[in-house]
mmCIF file of C-alpha atoms in Angstrom:
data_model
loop_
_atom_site.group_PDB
_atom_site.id
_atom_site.type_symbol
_atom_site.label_atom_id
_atom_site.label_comp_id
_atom_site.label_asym_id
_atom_site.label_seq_id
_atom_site.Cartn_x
_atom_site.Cartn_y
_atom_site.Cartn_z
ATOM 1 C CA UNK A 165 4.718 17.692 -51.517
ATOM 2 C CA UNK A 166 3.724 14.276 -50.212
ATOM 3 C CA UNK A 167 0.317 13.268 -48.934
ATOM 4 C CA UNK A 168 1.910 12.986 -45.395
ATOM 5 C CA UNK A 169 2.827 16.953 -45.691
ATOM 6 C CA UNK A 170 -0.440 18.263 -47.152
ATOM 7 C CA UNK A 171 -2.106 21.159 -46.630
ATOM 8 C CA UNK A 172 -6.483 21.369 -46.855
ATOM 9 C CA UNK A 173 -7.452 24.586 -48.094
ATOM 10 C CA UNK A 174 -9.945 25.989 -46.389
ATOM 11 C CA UNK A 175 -11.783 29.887 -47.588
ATOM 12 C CA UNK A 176 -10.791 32.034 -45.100
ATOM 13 C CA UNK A 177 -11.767 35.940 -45.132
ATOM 14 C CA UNK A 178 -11.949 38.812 -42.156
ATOM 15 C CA UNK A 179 -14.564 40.774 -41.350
ATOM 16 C CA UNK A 180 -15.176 43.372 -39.008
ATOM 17 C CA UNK A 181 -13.913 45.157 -37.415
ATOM 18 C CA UNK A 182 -15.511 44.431 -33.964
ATOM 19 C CA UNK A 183 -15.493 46.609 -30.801
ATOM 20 C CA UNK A 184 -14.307 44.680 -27.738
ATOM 21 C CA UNK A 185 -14.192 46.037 -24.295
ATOM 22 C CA UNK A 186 -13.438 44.229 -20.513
ATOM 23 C CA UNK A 187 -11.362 42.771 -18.287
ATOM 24 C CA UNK A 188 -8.743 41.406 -20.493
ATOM 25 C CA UNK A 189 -8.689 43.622 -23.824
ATOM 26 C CA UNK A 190 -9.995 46.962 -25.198
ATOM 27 C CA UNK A 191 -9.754 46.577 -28.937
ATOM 28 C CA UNK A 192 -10.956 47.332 -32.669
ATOM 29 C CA UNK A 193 -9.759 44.025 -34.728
ATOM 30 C CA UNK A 194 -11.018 42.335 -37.570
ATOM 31 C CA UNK A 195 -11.574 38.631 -37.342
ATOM 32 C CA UNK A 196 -10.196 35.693 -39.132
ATOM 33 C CA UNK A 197 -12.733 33.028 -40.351
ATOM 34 C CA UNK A 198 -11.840 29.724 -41.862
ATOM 35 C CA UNK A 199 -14.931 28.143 -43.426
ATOM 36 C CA UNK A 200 -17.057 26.546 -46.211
ATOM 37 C CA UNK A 201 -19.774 28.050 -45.127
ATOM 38 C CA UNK A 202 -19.796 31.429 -46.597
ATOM 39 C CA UNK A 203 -22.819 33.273 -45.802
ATOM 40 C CA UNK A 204 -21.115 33.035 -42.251
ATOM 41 C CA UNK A 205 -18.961 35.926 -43.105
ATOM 42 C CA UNK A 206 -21.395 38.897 -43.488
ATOM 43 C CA UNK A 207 -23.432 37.569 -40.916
ATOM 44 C CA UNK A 208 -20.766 37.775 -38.464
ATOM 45 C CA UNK A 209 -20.024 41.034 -39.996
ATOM 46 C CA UNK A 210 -23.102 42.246 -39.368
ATOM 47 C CA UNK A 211 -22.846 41.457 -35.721
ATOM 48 C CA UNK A 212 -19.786 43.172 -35.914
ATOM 49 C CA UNK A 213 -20.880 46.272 -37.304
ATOM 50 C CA UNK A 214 -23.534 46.274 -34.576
ATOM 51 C CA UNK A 215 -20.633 46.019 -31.643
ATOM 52 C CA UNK A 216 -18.995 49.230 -33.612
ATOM 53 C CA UNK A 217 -22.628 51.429 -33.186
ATOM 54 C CA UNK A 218 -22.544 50.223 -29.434
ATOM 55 C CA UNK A 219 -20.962 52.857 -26.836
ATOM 56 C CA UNK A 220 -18.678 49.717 -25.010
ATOM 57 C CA UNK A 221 -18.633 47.519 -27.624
ATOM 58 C CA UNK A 222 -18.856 43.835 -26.715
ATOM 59 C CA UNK A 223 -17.825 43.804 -23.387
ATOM 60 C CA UNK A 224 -16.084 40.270 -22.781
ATOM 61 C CA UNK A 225 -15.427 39.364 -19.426
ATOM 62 C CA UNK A 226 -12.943 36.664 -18.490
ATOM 63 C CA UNK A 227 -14.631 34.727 -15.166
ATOM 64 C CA UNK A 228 -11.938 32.087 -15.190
ATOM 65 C CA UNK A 229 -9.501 29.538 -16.780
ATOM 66 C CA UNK A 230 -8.525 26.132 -16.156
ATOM 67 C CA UNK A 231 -7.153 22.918 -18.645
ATOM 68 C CA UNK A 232 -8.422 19.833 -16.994
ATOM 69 C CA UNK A 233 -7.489 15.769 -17.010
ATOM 70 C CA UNK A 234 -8.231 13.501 -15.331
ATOM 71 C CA UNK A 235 -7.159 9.663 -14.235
ATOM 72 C CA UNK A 236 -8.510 6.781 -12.727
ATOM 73 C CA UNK A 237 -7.327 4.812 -10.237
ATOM 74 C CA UNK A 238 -8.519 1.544 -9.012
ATOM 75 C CA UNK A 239 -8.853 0.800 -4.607
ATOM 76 C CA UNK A 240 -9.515 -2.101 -3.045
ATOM 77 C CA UNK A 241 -12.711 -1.131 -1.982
ATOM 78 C CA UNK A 242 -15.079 2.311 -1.887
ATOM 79 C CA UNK A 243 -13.525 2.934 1.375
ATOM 80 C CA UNK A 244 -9.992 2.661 0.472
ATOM 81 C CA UNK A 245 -10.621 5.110 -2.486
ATOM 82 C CA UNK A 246 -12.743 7.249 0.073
ATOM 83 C CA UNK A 247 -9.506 7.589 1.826
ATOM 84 C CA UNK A 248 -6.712 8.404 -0.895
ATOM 85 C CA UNK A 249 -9.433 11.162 -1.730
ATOM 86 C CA UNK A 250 -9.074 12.731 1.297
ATOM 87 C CA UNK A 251 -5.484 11.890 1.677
ATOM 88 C CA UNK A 252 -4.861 13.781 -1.774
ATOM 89 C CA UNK A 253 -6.609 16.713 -1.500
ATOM 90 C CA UNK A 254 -4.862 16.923 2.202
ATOM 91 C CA UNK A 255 -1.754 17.225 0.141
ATOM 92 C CA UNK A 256 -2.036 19.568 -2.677
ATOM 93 C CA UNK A 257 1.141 21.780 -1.873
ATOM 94 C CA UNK A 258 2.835 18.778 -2.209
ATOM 95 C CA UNK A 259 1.145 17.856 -5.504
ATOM 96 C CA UNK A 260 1.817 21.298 -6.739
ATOM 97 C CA UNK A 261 5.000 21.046 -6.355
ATOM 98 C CA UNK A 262 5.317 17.883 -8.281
ATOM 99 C CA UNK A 263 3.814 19.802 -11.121
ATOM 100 C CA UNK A 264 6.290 22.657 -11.451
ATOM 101 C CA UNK A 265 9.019 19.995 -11.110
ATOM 102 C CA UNK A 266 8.445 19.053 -14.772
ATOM 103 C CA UNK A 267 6.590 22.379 -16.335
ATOM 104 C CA UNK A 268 7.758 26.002 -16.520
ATOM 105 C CA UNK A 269 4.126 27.245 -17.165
ATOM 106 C CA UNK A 270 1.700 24.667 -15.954
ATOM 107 C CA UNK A 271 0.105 25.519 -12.697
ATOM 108 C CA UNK A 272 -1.913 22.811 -10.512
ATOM 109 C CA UNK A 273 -5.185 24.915 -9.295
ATOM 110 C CA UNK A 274 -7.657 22.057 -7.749
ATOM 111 C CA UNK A 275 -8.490 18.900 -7.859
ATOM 112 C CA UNK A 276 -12.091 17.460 -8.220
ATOM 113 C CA UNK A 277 -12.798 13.575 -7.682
ATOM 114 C CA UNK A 278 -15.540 11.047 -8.048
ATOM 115 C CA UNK A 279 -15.658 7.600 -6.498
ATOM 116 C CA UNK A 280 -17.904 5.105 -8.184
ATOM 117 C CA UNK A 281 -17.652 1.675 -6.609
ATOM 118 C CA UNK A 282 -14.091 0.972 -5.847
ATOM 119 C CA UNK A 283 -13.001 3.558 -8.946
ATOM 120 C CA UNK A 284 -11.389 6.722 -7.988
ATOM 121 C CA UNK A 285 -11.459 9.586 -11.005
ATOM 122 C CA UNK A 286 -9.183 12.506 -9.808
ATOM 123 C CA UNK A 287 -10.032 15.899 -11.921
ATOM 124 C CA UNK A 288 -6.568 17.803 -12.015
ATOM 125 C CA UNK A 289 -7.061 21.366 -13.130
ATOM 126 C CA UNK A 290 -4.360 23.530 -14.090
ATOM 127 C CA UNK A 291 -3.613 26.964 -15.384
ATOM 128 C CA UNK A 292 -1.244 26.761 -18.752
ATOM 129 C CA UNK A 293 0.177 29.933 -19.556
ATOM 130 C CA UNK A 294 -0.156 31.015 -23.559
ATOM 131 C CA UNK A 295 -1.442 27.478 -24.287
ATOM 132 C CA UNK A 296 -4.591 25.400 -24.734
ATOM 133 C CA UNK A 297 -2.782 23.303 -22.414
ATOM 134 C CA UNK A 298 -3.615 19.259 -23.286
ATOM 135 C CA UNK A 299 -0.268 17.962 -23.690
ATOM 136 C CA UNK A 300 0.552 20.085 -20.630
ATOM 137 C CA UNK A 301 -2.147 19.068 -18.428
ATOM 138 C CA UNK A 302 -1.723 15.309 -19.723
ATOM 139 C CA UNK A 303 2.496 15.460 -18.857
ATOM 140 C CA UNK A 304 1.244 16.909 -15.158
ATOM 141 C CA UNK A 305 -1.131 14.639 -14.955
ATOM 142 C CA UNK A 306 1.280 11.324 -15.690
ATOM 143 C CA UNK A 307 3.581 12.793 -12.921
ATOM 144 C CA UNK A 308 1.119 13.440 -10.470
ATOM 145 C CA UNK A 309 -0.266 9.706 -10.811
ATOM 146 C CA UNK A 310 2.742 8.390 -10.547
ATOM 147 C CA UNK A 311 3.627 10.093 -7.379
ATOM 148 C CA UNK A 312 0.090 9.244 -5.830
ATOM 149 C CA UNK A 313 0.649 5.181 -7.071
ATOM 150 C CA UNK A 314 3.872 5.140 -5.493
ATOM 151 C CA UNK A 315 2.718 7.234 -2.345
ATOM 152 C CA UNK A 316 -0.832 6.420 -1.228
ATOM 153 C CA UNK A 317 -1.229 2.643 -0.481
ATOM 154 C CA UNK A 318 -4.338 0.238 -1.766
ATOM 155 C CA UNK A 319 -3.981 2.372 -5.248
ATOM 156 C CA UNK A 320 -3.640 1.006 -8.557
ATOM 157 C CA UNK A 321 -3.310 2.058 -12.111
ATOM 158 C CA UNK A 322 -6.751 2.701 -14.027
ATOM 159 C CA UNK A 323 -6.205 5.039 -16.902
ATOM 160 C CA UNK A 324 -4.389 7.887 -17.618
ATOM 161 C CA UNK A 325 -7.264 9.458 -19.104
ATOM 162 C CA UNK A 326 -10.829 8.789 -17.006
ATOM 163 C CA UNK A 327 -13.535 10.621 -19.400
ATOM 164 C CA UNK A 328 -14.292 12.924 -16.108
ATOM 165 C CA UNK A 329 -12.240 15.553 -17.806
ATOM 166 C CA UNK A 330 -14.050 16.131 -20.394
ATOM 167 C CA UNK A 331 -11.944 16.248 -23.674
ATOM 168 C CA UNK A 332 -14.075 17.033 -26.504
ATOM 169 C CA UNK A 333 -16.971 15.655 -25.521
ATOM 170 C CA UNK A 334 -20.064 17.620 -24.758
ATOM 171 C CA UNK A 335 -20.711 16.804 -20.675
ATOM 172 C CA UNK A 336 -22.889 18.481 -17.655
ATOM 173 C CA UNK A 337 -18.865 18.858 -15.473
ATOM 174 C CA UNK A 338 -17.604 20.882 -18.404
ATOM 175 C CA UNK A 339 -20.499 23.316 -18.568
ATOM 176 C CA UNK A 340 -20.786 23.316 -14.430
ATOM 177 C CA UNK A 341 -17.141 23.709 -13.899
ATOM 178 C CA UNK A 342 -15.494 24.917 -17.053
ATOM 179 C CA UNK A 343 -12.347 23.444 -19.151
ATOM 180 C CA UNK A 344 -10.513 26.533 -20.477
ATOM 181 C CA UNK A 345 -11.349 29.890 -20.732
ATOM 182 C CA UNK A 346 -14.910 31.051 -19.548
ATOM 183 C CA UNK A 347 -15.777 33.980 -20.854
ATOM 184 C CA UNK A 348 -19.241 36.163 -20.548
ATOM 185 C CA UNK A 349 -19.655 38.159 -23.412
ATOM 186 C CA UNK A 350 -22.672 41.333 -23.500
ATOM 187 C CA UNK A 351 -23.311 43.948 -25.903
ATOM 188 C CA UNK A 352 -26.136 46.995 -25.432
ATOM 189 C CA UNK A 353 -27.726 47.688 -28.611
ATOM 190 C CA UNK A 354 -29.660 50.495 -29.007
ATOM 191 C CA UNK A 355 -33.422 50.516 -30.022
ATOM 192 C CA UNK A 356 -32.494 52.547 -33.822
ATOM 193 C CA UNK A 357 -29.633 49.894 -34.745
ATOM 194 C CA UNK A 358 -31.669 47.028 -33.570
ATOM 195 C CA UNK A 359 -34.279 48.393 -36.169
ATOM 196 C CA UNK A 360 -32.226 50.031 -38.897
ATOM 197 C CA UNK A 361 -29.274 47.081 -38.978
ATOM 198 C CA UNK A 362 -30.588 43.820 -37.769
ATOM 199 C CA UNK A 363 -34.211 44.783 -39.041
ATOM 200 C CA UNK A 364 -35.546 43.559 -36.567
ATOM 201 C CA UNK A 365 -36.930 44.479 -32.842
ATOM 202 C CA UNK A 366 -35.583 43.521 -29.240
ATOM 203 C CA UNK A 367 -38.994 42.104 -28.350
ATOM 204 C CA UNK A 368 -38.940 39.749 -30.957
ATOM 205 C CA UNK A 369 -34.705 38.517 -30.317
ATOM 206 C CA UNK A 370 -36.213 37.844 -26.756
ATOM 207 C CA UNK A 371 -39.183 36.142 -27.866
ATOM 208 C CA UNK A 372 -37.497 33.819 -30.242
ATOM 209 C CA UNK A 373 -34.088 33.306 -27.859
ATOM 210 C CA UNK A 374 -36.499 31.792 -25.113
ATOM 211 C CA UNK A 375 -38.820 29.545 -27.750
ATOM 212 C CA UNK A 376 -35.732 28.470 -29.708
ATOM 213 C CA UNK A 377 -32.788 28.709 -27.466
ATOM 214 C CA UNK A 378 -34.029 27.808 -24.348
ATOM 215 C CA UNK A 379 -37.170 25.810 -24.867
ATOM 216 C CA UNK A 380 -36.300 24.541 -28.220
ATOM 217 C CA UNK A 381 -33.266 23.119 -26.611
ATOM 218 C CA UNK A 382 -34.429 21.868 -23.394
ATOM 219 C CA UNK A 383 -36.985 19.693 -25.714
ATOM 220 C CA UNK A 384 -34.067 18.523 -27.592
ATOM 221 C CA UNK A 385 -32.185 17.279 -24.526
ATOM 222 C CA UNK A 386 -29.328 19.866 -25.296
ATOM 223 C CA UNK A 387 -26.420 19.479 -22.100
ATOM 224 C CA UNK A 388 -26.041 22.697 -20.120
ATOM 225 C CA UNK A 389 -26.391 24.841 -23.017
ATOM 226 C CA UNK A 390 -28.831 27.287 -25.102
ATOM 227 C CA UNK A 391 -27.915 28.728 -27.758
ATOM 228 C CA UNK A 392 -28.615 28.690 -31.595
ATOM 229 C CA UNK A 393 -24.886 28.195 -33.414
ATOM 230 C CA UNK A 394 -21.486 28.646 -31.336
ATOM 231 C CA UNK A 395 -19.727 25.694 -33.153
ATOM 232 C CA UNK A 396 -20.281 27.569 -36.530
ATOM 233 C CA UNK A 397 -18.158 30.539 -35.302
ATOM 234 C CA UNK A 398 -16.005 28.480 -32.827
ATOM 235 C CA UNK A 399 -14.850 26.248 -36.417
ATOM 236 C CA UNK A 400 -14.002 29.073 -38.295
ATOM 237 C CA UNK A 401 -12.147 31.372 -35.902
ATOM 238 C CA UNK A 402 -10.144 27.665 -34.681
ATOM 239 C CA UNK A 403 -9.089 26.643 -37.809
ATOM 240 C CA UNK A 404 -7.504 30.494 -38.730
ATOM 241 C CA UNK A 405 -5.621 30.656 -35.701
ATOM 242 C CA UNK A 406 -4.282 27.196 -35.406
ATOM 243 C CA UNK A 407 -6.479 25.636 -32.364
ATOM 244 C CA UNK A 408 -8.002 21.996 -32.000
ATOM 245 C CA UNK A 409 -10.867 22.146 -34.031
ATOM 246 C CA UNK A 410 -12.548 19.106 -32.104
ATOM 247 C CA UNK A 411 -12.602 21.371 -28.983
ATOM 248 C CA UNK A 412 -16.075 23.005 -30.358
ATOM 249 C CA UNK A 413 -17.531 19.777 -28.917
ATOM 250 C CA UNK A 414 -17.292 21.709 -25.905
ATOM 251 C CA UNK A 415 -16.843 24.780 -26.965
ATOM 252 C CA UNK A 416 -20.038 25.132 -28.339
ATOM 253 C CA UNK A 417 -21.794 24.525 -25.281
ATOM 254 C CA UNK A 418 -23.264 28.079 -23.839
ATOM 255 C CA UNK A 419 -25.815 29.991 -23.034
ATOM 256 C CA UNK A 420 -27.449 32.778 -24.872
ATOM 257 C CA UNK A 421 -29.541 35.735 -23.123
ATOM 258 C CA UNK A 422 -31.678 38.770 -24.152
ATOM 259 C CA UNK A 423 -33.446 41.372 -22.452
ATOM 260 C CA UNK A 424 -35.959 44.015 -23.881
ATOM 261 C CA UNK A 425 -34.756 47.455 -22.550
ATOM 262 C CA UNK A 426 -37.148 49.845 -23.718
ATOM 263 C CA UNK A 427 -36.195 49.265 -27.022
ATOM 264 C CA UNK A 428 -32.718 48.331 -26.478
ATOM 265 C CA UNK A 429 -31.544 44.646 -26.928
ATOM 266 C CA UNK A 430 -29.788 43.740 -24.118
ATOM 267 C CA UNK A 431 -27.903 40.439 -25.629
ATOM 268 C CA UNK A 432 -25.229 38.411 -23.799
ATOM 269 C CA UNK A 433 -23.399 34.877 -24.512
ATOM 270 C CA UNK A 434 -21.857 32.914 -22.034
ATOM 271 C CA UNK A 435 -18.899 30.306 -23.259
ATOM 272 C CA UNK A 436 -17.321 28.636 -20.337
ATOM 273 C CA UNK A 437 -15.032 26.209 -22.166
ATOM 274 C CA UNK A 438 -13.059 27.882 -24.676
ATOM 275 C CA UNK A 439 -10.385 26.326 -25.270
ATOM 276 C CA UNK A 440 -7.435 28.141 -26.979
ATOM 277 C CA UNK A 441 -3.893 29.060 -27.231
ATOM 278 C CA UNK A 442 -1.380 31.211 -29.069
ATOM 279 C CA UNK A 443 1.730 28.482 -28.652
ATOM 280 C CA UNK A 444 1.876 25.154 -29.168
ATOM 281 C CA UNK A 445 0.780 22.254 -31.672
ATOM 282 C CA UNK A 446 -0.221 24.026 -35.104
ATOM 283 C CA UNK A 447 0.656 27.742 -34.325
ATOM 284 C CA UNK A 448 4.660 27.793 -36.354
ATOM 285 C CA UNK A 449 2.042 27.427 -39.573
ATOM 286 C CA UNK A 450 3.079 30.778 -41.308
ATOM 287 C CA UNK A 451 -0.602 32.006 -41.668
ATOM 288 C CA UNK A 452 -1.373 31.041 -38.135
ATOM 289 C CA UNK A 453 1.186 33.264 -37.282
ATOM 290 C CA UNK A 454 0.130 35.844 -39.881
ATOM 291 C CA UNK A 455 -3.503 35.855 -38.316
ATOM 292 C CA UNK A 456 -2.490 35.807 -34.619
ATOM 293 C CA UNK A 457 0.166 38.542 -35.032
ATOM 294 C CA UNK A 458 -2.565 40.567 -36.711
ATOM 295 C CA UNK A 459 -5.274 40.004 -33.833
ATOM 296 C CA UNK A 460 -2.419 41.612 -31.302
ATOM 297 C CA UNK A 461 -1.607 38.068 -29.919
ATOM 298 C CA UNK A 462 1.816 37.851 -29.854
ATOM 299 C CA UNK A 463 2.777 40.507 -28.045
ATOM 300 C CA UNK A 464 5.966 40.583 -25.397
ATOM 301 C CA UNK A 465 3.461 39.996 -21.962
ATOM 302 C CA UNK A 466 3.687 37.553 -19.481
ATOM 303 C CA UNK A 467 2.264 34.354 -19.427
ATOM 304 C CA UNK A 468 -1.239 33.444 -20.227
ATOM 305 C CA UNK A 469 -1.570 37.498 -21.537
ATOM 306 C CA UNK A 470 -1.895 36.265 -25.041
ATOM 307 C CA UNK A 471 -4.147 33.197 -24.698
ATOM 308 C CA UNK A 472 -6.770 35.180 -22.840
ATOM 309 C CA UNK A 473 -6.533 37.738 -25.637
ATOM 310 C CA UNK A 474 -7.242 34.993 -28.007
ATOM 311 C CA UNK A 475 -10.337 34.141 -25.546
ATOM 312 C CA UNK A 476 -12.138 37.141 -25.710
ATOM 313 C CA UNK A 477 -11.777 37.754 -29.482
ATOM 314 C CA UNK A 478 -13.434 34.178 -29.932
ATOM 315 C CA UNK A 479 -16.150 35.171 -27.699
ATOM 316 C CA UNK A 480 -17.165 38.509 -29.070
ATOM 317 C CA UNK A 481 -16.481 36.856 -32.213
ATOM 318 C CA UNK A 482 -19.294 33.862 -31.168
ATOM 319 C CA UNK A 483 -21.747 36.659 -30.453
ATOM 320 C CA UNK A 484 -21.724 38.697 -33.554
ATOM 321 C CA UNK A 485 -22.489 35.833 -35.321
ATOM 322 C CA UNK A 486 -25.711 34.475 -32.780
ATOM 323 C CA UNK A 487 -27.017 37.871 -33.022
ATOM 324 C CA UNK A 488 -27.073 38.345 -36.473
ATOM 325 C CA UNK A 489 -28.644 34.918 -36.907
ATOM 326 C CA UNK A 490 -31.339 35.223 -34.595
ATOM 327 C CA UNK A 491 -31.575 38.798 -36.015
ATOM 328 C CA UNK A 492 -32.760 36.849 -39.367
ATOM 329 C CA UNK A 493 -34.979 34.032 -38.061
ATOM 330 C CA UNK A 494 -37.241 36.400 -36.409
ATOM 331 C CA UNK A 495 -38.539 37.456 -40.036
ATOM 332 C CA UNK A 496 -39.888 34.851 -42.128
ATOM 333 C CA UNK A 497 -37.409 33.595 -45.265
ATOM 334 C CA UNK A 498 -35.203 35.997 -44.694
ATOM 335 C CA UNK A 499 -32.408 33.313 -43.192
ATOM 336 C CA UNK A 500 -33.000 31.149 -46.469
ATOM 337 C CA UNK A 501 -33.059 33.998 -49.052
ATOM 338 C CA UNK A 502 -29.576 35.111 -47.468
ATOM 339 C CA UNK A 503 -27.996 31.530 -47.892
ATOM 340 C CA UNK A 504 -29.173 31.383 -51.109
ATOM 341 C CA UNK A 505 -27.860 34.448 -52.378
ATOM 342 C CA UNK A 506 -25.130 34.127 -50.202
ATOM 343 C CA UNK A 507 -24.044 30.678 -51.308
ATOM 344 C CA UNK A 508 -24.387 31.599 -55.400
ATOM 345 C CA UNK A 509 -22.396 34.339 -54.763
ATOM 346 C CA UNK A 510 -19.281 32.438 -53.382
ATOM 347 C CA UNK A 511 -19.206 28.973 -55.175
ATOM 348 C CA UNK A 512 -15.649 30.405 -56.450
ATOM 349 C CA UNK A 513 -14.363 32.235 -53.335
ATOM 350 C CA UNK A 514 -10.622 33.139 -52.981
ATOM 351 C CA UNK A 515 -8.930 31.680 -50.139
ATOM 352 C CA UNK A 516 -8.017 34.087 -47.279
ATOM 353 C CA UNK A 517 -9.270 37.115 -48.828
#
């Protein structure tokens, strides 16, 4: 095998199974995770075994989906670019129908734009069908500036790509407006599993999701997000089923939530910029396939069906493992005593065991 043609070996293992309910998928499925770090396995786990003592599950709620790119244009002047704005949005049927012209499955759904000095950034956003969509989106997006540079006078070429996307890059316009999937993701725990599996109590999740999550972060500077360790989830469920890892740049970002219910632990995460799909770059690997047949995402459905699938699973899957963990750091050394044992355990683990 030659080094262009290699393969990194990364642990994987499932765990679970998890309980999902919604909008988009009612399901028992173990997880893959792909990861170095093994003590994330029986923590997600854990959080998994939780969802299975819940009555609903994890109930994962798909609020919307979107791929985005944007270009840049250059005017002649802020009023010029003021002007193709308006003229563009005016003609969005049109521009939609540029877009199916070159692409069975992409979708143009709005357009967003921001004029700094003479600069116009256009935002397109598109639906993709079963895939993450940037290749897509980028193809739609060539077309459509094309069309505007040759059809909208005082207009010239900027970029292809304008940053106002955002691609893999943690912004405040991905977290207000969403690039991917958004999914909302809540689980009711009741007051004897909160106790006798996380060891813990739903006072204290709340207590230490608002100091650490929200406070914590908000000290830190954190963009439109609060929460205590998406990306380590996000990493490991991307890499087993064949996704972009770099899109946990924004993937990560996300909110966190719990309530005290009388004892019950009310616990929610919100991920508005998942960004995943079951076709495309990376998913002919054979254990890509292996993993993504096995999590009931290729099935015969139309469009989109399989990707939203996909969603949700990485959602509930982000929440098992932010309860667990905030589960831990609410008793003192317990976090460090698991990594420790954790990590001596597994300094030989199997690959995809």
């Amino acid at each position: 095998m030659t080094d262009a043609h290699s393969i990194a070996g990364v642990p994987m293992r499932w765990v679970g199974p998890l309980r999902i309910t919604g909008n988009v998928a009612t399901t028992e499925t173990k997880v893959p995770l792909a990861t170095y770090e093994s003590p994330l396995w029986p923590s997600v786990g854990r959080g998994a075994k939780v969802s299975m003592l819940a009555e609903q599950g994890i109930v994962a709620t798909l609020v919307d989906e979107r791929m985005t790119r944007s270009v840049l244009v250059e005017a002649t002047d802020a009023g010029t670019a003021h002007t193709a704005a308006q003229t563009i949005h005016a003609r969005i049927d049109e521009l939609r129908k540029v877009v199916r012209a070159g692409s069975r499955f992409a979708e143009l759904v709005n357009i967003r734009h921001e004029i700094t000095s003479n600069l116009l950034f256009l935002r397109f956003e598109f639906t993709t069908g079963d895939a993450s969509g940037h290749n897509m989106a980028t193809l739609a997006s060539d077309a459509l500036l094309g069309h505007l540079l040759n059809t909208i006078p005082g207009i010239s070429y900027g970029s292809i790509s304008g940053n106002y996307c955002t691609d893999k890059k943690a912004t405040a316009i991905n977290g207000i407006l969403g690039r991917g999937k958004n999914v909302v993701t809540e689980l009711l725990v009741p007051r004897d599993v909160v106790t006798g599996v996380l060891h813990t109590t739903a006072a204290k999740i709340v207590q230490l999701n608002i100091r650490k999550n929200l406070l914590g972060t908000l000290l830190a500077g954190g963009i439109r997000s609060a929460n205590a360790h998406y990306a380590n989830m996000l990493l490991g469920f991307y890499l087993a089923t064949g996704q972009d890892a770099a899109n946990i740049v924004e993937g990560s970002q996300g909110v966190t939530m719990a309530e005290d219910r009388d004892g019950d632990l009310y616990f929610s995460c919100t991920l508005p910029n998942l960004i995943v799909g079951t076709v495309g770059n990376g998913k002919g690997l054979g254990f890509v396939e292996t993993n993504l047949a096995r999590l009931g995402c290729r099935a015969q459905a139309e469009p989109g069906h399989n990707a939203r699938r996909l969603a949700v699973i990485a959602a509930a899957t982000v929440l098992c493992g932010e309860l667990s963990l905030l589960a831990a750091q609410t008793n003192p050394g317990e976090l460090m005593r698991a990594h420790v044992q954790l990590e001596r355990d597994n300094t030989t683990v199997k690959v995809g065991v």
